[in-house]
mmCIF file of C-alpha atoms in Angstrom:
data_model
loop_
_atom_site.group_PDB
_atom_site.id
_atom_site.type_symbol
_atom_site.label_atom_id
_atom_site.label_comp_id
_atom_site.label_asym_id
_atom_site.label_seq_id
_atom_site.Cartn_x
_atom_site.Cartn_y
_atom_site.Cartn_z
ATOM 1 C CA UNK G 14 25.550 -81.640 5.726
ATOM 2 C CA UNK G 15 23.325 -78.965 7.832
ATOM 3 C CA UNK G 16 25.553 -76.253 5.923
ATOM 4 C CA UNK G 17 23.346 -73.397 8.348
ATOM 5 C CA UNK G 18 25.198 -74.560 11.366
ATOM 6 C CA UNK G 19 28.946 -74.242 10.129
ATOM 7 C CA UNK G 20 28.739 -70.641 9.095
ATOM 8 C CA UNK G 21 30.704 -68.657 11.489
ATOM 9 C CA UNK G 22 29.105 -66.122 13.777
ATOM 10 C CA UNK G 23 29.710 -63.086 15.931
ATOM 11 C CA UNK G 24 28.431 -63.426 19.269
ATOM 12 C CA UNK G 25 28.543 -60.440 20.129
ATOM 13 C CA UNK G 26 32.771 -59.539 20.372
ATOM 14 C CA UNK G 27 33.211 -63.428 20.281
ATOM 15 C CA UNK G 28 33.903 -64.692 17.210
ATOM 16 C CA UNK G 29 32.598 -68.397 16.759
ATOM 17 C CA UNK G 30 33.791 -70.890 14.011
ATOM 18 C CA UNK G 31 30.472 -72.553 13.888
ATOM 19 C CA UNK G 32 26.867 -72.286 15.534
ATOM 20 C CA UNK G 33 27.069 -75.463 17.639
ATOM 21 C CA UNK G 34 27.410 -74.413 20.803
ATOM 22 C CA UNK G 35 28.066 -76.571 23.648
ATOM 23 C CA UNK G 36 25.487 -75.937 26.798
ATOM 24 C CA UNK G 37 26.303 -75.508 30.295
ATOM 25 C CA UNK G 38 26.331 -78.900 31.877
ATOM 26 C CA UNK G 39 26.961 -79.807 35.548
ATOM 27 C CA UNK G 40 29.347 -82.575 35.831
ATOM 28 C CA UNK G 41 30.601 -82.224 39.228
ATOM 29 C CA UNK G 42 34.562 -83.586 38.732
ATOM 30 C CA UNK G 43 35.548 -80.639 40.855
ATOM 31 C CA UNK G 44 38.514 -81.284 43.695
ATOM 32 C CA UNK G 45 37.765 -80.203 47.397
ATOM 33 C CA UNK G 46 37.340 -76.607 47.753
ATOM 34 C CA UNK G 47 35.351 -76.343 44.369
ATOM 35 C CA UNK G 48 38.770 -76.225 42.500
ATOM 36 C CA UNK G 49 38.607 -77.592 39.021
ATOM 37 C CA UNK G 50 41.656 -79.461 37.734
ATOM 38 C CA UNK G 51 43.782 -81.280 34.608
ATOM 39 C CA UNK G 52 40.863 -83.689 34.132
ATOM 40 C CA UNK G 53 37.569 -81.069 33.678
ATOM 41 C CA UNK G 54 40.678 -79.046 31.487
ATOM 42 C CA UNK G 55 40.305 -82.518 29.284
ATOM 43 C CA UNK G 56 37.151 -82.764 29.159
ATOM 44 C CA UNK G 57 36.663 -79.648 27.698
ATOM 45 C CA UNK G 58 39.450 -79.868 25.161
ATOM 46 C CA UNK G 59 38.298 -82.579 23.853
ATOM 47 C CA UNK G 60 34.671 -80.834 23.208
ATOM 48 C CA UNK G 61 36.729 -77.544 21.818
ATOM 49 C CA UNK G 62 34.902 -78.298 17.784
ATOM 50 C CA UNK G 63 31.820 -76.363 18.793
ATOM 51 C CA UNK G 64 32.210 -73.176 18.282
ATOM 52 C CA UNK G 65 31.601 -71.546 21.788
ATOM 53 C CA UNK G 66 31.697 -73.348 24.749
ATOM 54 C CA UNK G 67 29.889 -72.218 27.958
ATOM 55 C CA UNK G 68 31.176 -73.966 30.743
ATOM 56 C CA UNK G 69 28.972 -75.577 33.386
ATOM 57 C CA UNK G 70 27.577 -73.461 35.691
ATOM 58 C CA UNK G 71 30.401 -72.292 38.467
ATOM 59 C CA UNK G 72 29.844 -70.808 42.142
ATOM 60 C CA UNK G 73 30.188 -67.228 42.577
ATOM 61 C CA UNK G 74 30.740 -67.382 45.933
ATOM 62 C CA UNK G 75 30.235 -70.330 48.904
ATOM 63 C CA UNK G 76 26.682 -68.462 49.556
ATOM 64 C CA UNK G 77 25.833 -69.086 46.092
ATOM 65 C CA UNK G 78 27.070 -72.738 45.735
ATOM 66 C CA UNK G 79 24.723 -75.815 46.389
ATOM 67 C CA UNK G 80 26.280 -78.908 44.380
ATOM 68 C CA UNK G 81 28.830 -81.220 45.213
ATOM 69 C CA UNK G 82 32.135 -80.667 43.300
ATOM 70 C CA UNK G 83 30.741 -78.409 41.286
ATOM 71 C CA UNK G 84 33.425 -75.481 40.456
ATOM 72 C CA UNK G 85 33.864 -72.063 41.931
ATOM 73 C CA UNK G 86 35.015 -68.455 40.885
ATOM 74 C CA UNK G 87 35.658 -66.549 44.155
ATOM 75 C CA UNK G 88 39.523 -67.563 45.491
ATOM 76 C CA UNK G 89 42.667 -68.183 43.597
ATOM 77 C CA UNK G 90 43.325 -71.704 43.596
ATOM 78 C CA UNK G 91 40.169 -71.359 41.308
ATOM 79 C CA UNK G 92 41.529 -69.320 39.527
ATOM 80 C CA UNK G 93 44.450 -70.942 38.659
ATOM 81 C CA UNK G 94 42.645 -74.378 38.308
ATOM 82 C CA UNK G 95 40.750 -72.973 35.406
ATOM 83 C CA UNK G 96 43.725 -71.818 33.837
ATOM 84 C CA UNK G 97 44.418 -75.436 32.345
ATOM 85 C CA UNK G 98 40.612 -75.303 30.672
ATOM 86 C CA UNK G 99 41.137 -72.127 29.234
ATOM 87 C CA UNK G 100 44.816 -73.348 27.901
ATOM 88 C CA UNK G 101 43.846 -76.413 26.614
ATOM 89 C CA UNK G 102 40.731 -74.788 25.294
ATOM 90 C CA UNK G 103 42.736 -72.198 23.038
ATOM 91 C CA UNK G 104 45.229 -74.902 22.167
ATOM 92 C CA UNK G 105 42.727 -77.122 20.388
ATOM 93 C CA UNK G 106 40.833 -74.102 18.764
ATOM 94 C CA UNK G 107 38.278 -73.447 21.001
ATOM 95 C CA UNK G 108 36.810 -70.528 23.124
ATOM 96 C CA UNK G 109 35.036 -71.516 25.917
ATOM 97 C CA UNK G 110 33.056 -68.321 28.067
ATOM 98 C CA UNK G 111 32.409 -68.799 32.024
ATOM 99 C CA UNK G 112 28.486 -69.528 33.346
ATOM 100 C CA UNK G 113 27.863 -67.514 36.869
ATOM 101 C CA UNK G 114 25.448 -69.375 38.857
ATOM 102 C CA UNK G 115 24.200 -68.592 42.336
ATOM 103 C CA UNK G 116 21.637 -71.103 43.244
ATOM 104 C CA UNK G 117 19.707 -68.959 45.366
ATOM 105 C CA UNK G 118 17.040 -71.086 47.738
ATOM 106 C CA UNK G 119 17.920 -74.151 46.317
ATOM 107 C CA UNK G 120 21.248 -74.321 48.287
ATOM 108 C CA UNK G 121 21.134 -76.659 51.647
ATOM 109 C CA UNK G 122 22.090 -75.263 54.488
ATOM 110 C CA UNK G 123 24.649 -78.005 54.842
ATOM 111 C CA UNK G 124 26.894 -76.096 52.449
ATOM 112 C CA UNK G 125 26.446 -73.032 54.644
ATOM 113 C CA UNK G 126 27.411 -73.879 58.020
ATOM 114 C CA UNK G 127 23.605 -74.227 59.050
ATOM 115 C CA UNK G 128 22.726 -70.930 57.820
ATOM 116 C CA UNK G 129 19.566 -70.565 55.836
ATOM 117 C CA UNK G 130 20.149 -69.768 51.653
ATOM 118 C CA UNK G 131 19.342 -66.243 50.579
ATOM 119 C CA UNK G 132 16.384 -65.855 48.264
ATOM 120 C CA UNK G 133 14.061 -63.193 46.640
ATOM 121 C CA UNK G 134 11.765 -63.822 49.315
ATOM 122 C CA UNK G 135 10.812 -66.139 52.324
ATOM 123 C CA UNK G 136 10.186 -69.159 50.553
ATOM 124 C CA UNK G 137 10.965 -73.046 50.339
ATOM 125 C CA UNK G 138 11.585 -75.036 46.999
ATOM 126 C CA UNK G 139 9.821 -78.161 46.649
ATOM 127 C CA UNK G 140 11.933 -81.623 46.189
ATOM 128 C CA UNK G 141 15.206 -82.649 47.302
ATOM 129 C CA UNK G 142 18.799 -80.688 47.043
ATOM 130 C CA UNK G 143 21.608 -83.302 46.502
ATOM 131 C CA UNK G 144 24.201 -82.257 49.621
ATOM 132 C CA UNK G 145 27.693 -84.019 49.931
ATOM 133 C CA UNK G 146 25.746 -86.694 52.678
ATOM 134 C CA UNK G 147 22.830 -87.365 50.595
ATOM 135 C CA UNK G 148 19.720 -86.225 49.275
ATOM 136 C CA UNK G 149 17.581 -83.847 51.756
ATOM 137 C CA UNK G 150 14.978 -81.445 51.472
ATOM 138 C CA UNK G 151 14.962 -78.243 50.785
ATOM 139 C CA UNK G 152 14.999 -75.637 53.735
ATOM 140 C CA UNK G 153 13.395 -72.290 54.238
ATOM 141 C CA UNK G 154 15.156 -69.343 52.558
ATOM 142 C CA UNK G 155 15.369 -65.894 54.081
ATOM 143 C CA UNK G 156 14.439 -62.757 52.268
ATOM 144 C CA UNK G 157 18.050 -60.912 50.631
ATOM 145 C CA UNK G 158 18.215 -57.660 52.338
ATOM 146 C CA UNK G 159 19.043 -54.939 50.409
ATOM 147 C CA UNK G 160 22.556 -54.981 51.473
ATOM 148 C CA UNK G 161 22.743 -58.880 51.087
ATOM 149 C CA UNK G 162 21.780 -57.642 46.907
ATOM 150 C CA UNK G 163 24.697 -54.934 46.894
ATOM 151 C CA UNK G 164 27.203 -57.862 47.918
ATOM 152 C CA UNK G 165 25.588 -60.055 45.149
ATOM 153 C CA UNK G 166 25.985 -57.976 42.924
ATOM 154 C CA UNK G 167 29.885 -57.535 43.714
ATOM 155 C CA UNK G 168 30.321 -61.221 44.159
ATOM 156 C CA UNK G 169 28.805 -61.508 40.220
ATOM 157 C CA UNK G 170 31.491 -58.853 39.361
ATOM 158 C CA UNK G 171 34.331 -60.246 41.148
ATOM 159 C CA UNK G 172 33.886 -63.714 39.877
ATOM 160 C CA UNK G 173 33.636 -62.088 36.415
ATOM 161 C CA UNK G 174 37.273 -60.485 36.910
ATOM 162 C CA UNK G 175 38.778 -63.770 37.707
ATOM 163 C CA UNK G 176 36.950 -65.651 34.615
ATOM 164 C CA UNK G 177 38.716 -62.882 32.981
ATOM 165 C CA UNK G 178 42.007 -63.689 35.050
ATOM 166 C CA UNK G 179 41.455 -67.604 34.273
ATOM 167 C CA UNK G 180 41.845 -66.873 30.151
ATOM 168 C CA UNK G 181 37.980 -67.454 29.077
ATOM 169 C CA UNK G 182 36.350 -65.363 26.571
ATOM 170 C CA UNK G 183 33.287 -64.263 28.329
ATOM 171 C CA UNK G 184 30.883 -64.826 30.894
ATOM 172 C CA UNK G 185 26.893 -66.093 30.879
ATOM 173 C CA UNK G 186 24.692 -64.772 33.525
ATOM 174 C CA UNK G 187 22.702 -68.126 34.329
ATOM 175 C CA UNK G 188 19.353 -66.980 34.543
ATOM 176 C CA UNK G 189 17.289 -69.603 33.914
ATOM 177 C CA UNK G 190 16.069 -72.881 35.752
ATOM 178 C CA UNK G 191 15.311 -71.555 39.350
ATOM 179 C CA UNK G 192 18.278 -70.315 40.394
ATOM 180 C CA UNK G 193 18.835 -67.117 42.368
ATOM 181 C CA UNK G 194 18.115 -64.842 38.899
ATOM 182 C CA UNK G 195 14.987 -66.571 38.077
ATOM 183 C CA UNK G 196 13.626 -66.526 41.697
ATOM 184 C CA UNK G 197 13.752 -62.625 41.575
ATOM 185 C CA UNK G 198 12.299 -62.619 37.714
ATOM 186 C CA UNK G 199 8.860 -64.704 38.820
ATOM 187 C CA UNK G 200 5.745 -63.744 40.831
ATOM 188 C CA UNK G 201 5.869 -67.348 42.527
ATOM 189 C CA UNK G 202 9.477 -66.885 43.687
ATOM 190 C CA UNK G 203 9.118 -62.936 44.467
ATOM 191 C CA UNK G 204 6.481 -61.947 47.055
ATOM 192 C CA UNK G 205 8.710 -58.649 47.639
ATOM 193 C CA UNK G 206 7.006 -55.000 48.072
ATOM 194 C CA UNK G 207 10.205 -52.747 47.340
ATOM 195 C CA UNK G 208 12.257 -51.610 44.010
ATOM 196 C CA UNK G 209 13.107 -55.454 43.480
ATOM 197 C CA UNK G 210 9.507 -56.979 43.727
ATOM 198 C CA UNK G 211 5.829 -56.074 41.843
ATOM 199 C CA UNK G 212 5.972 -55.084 38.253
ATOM 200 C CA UNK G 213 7.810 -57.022 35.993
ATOM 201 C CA UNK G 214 10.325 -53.852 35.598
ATOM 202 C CA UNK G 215 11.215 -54.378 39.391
ATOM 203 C CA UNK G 216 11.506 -58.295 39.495
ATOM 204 C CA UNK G 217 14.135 -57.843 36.203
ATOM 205 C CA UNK G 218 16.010 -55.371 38.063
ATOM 206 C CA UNK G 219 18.770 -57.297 40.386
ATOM 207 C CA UNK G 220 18.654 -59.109 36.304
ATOM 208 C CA UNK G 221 19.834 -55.402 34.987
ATOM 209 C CA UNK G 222 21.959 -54.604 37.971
ATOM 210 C CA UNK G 223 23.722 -57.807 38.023
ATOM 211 C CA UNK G 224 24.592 -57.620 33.780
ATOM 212 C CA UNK G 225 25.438 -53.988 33.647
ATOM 213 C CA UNK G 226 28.285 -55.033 36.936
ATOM 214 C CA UNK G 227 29.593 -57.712 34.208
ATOM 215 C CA UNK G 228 29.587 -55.419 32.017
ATOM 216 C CA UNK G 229 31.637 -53.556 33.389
ATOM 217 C CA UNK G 230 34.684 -56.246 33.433
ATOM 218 C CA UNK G 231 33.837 -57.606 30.469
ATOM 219 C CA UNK G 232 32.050 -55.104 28.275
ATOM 220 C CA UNK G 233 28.655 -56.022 26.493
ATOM 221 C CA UNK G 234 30.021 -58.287 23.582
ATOM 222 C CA UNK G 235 31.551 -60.728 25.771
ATOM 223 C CA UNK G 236 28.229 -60.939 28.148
ATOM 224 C CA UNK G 237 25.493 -63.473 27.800
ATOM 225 C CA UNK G 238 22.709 -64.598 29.884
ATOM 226 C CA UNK G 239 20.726 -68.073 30.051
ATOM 227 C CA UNK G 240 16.967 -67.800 30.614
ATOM 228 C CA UNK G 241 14.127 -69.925 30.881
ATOM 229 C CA UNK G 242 11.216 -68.570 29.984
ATOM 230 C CA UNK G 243 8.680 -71.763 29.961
ATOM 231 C CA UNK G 244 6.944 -73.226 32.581
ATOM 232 C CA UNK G 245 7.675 -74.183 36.044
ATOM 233 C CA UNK G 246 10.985 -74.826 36.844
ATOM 234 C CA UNK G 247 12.234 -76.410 40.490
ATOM 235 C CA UNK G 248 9.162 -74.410 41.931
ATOM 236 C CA UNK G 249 10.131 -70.823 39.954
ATOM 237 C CA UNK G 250 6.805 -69.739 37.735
ATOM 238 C CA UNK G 251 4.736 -66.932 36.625
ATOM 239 C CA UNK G 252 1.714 -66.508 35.474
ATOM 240 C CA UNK G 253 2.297 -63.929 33.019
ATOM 241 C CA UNK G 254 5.691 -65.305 31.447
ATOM 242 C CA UNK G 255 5.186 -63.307 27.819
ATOM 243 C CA UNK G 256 5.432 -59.998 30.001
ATOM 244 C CA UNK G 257 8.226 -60.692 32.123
ATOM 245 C CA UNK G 258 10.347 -62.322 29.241
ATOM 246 C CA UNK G 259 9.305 -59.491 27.139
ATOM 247 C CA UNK G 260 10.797 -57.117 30.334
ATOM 248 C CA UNK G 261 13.985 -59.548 30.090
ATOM 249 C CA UNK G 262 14.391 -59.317 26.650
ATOM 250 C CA UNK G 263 14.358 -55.570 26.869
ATOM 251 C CA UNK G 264 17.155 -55.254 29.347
ATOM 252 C CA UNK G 265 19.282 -57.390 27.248
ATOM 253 C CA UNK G 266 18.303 -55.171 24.237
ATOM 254 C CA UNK G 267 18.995 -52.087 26.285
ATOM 255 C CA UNK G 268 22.372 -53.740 27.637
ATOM 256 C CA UNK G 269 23.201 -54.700 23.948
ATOM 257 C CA UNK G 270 24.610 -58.187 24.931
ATOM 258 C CA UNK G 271 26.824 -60.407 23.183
ATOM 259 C CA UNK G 272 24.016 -63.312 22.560
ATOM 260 C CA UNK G 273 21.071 -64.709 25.218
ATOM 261 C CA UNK G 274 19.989 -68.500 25.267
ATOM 262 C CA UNK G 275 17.288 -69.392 25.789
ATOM 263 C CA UNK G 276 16.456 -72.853 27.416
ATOM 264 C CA UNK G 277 13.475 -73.847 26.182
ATOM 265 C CA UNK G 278 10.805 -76.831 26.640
ATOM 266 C CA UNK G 279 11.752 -79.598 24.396
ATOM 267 C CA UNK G 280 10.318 -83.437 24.070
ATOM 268 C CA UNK G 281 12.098 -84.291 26.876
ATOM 269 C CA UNK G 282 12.738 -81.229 28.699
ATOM 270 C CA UNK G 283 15.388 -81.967 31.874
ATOM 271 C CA UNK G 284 13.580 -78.223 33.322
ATOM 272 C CA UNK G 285 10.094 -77.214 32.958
ATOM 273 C CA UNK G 286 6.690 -78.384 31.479
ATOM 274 C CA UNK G 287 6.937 -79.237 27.860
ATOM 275 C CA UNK G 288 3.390 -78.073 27.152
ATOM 276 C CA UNK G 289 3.694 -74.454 27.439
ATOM 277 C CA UNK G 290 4.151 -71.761 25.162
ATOM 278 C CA UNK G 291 7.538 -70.921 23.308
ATOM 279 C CA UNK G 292 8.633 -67.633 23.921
ATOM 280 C CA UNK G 293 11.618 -67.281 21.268
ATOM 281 C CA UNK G 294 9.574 -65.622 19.072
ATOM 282 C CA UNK G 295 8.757 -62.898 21.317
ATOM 283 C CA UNK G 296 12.013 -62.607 23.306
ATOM 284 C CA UNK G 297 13.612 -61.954 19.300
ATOM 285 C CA UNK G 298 10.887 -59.153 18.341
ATOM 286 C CA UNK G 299 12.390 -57.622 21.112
ATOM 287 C CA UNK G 300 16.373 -58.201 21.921
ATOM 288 C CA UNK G 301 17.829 -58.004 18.331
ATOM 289 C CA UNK G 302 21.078 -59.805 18.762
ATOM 290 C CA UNK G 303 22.281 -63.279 18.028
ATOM 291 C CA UNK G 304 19.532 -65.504 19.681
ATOM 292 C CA UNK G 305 21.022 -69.369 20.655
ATOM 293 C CA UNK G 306 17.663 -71.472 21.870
ATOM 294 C CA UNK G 307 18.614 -74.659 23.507
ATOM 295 C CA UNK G 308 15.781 -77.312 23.409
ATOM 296 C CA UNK G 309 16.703 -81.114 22.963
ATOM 297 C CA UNK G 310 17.383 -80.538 19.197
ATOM 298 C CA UNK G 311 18.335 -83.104 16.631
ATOM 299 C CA UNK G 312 21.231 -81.741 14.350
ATOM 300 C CA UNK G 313 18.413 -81.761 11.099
ATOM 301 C CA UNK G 314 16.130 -79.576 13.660
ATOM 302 C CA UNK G 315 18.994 -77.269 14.370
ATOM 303 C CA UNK G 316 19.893 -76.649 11.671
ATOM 304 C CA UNK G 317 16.254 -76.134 10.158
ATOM 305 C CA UNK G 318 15.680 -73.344 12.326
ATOM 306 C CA UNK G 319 18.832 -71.316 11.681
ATOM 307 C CA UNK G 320 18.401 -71.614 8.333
ATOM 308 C CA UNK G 321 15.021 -70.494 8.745
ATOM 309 C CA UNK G 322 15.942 -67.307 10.883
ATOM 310 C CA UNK G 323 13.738 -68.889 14.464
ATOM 311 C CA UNK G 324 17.900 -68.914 15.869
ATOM 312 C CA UNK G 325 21.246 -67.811 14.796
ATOM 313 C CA UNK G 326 22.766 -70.775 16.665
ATOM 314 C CA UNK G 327 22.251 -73.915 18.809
ATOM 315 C CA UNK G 328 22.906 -75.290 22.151
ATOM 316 C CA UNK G 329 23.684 -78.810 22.753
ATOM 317 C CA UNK G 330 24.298 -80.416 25.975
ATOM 318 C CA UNK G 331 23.665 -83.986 26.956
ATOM 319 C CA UNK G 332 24.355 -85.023 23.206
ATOM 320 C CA UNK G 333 27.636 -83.269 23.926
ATOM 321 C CA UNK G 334 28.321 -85.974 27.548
ATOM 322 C CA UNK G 335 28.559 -88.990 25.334
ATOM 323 C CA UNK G 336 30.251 -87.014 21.812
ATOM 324 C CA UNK G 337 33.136 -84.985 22.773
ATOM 325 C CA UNK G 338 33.386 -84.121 18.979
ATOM 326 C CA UNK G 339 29.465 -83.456 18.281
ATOM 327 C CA UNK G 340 29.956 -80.942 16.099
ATOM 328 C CA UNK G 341 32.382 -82.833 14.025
ATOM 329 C CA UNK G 342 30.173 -85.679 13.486
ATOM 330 C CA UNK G 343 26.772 -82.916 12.555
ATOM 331 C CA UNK G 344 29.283 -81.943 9.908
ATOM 332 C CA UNK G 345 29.856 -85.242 8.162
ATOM 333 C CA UNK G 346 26.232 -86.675 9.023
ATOM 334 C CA UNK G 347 28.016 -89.217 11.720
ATOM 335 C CA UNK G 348 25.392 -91.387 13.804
ATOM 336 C CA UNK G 349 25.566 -89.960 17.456
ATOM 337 C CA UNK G 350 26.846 -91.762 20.082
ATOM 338 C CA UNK G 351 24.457 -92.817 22.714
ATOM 339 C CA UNK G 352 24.212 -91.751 26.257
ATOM 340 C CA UNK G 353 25.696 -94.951 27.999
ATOM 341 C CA UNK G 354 25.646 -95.236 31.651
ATOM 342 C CA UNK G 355 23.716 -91.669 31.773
ATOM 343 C CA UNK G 356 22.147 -90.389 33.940
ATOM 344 C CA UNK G 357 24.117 -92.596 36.435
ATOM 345 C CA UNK G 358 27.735 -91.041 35.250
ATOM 346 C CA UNK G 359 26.885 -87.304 35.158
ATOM 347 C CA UNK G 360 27.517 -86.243 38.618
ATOM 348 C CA UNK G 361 29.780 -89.377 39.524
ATOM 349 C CA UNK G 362 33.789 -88.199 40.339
ATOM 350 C CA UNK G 363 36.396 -90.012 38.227
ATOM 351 C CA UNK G 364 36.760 -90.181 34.447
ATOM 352 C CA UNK G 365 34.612 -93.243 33.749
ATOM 353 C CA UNK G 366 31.479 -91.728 32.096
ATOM 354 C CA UNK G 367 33.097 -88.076 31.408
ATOM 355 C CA UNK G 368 36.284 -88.077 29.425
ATOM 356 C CA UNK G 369 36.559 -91.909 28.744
ATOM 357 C CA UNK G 370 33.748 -91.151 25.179
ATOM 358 C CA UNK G 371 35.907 -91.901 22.319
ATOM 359 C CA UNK G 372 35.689 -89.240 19.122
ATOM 360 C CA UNK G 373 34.811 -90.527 15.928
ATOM 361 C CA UNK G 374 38.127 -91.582 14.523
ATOM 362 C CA UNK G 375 38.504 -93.638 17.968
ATOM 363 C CA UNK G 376 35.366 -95.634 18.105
ATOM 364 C CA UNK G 377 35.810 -96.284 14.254
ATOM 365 C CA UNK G 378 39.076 -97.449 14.723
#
């Protein structure tokens, strides 16, 4: 069934067995010190049947690291730990590429020693960051300097070297969602006057500055980026999104990379207003590489617009919590596993709610 979605496809240099792609999902199973360990490596072995994985998002450096447990990229115990994903990846048939996440504003100062998170500009997001004592509100953010963008830049490249270290296949710029990226791509966010603020060719730049650096460790084909380009999104918005996605798309045309995703508004969008214009359709008029679009899809939905040409693969990620083998069950028209205990278990520690999902053999059995 859904024959579209179990075509193999080059991602760029990456070449996938399928076009089920699992989605970066935050899970936050970590060990002190942001260190992931044998039980994340299980979790994602047992998920290796889609045909890329991109890991959940993973700190690039303590500055850019707001979530409990959530794993790093910048020392190498880190490194090592994420050895035994990429292993056990490989082993089971997989390829898995590393998301690079700085989270911009929306880290608490808690997680910095007091210190106030580093932004586009002066600004505060609206809600509640989750800290390792609790929900608290988000703090003031202080404007990144220029050289506070030159270290940013070389904290994106050095956690690209050690994904490359750690065994994965590639790396995804996240760019999407109201993180650091998407606070320099939108007017709301960006209230700079210099190279990196004003026109939608500034606000993409640190976007440009901080690919081509992964480029140059990885080389385009194994390069990706997430972006959002819908609504609002944890206080990030613009009121022109068609010409700063357009601006996006072109850097990642110019930059030739390997594949961008796109996270768009779905039904029940996690990010964002679900009322607002698509962008997909522009964003592939313009960057003319493999497009994934990510959007609370059903598997008939999926693959309905690859075979139609709208996407040359899909994303899936909370379908992918509760069915470790998702894309094995797509493929012989298996009833999906519901999300039990969800959202309660996604952020929990321990394995109940993370690698305790049986496959399909298992629960049939």
């Amino acid at each position: 069934m859904h024959d579209a979605l179990f075509q193999p496809i080059s991602l760029g240099a990456i070449e996938a067995k399928n076009r089920i792609l699992m989605a970066p999902l935050t899970r936050g199973r970590s060990d002190p010190g942001s260190v992931p360990n044998a039980m994340i490596a299980e979790y994602y072995r047992q998920r290796s049947d889609a045909g890329l994985i991109i890991s959940e998002a993973t700190g690039i450096s303590v500055e850019g690291l707001g979530w409990p447990a959530a794993p790093g990229a910048w020392n190498d115990a880190q490194t090592e730990g994420w050895k035994l994903t990429t292993d056990a990846v490989h082993k089971a048939g997989g390829k898995i590429v590393m998301q690079l996440w700085h989270m911009g504003r929306l880290v608490h100062p808690d997680f910095l020693g007091g210190e106030a998170p580093v932004s586009a500009s002066a600004t505060t997001a609206p809600d509640h960051a989750h800290t390792p004592t609790g929900r608290k509100p988000f703090e003031p953010a202080r404007e990144a300097t220029k050289a506070d963008i030159v270290r940013i830049i070389g904290d994106y490249a050095a956690a690209a070297q050690r994904a490359k270290d750690a065994g994965f296949d590639g790396v995804q710029l996240h760019g999407a969602n109201g993180y650091l990226i998407d606070q320099f791509l939108r007017a709301k966010t960006n209230l700079r006057t210099d190279e990196y603020g004003g026109s939608v060719e500034n606000r993409t730049r640190l976007l440009r500055e901080v690919l081509e650096a992964l480029i140059g460790v990885w080389g385009a084909g194994r390069v990706s980026v997430r972006l959002s380009p819908n609504g609002e999104t944890q206080g990030c918005d613009d009121p022109d999104p068609a010409s700063l996605f357009g601006a996006a798309a072109k850097v990642c045309q110019e930059l030739k990379l390997g594949f961008v995703e796109l996270r768009q508004p779905g039904p029940d969008g996690t990010f964002g207003a679900t009322d607002v214009p698509k962008q997909d359709a522009l964003i592939r008029s313009i960057y003319t590489g493999p497009l994934v679009l990510n959007s609370d899809y059903t598997a008939a939905q999926a693959a309905a617009d690859v075979a139609a040409g709208r996407c040359d693969a899909v994303s899936f990620g909370r379908p992918y919590i509760s069915n470790p083998d998702l894309a094995t069950r797509i493929q012989r028209g298996a009833e999906w596993a519901p999300n039990v205990n969800v959202p309660q278990s996604w952020y929990l520690p321990g394995a109940a709610g993370y690698i305790d999902y049986p496959a399909l053999e298992s629960a049939a059995a």
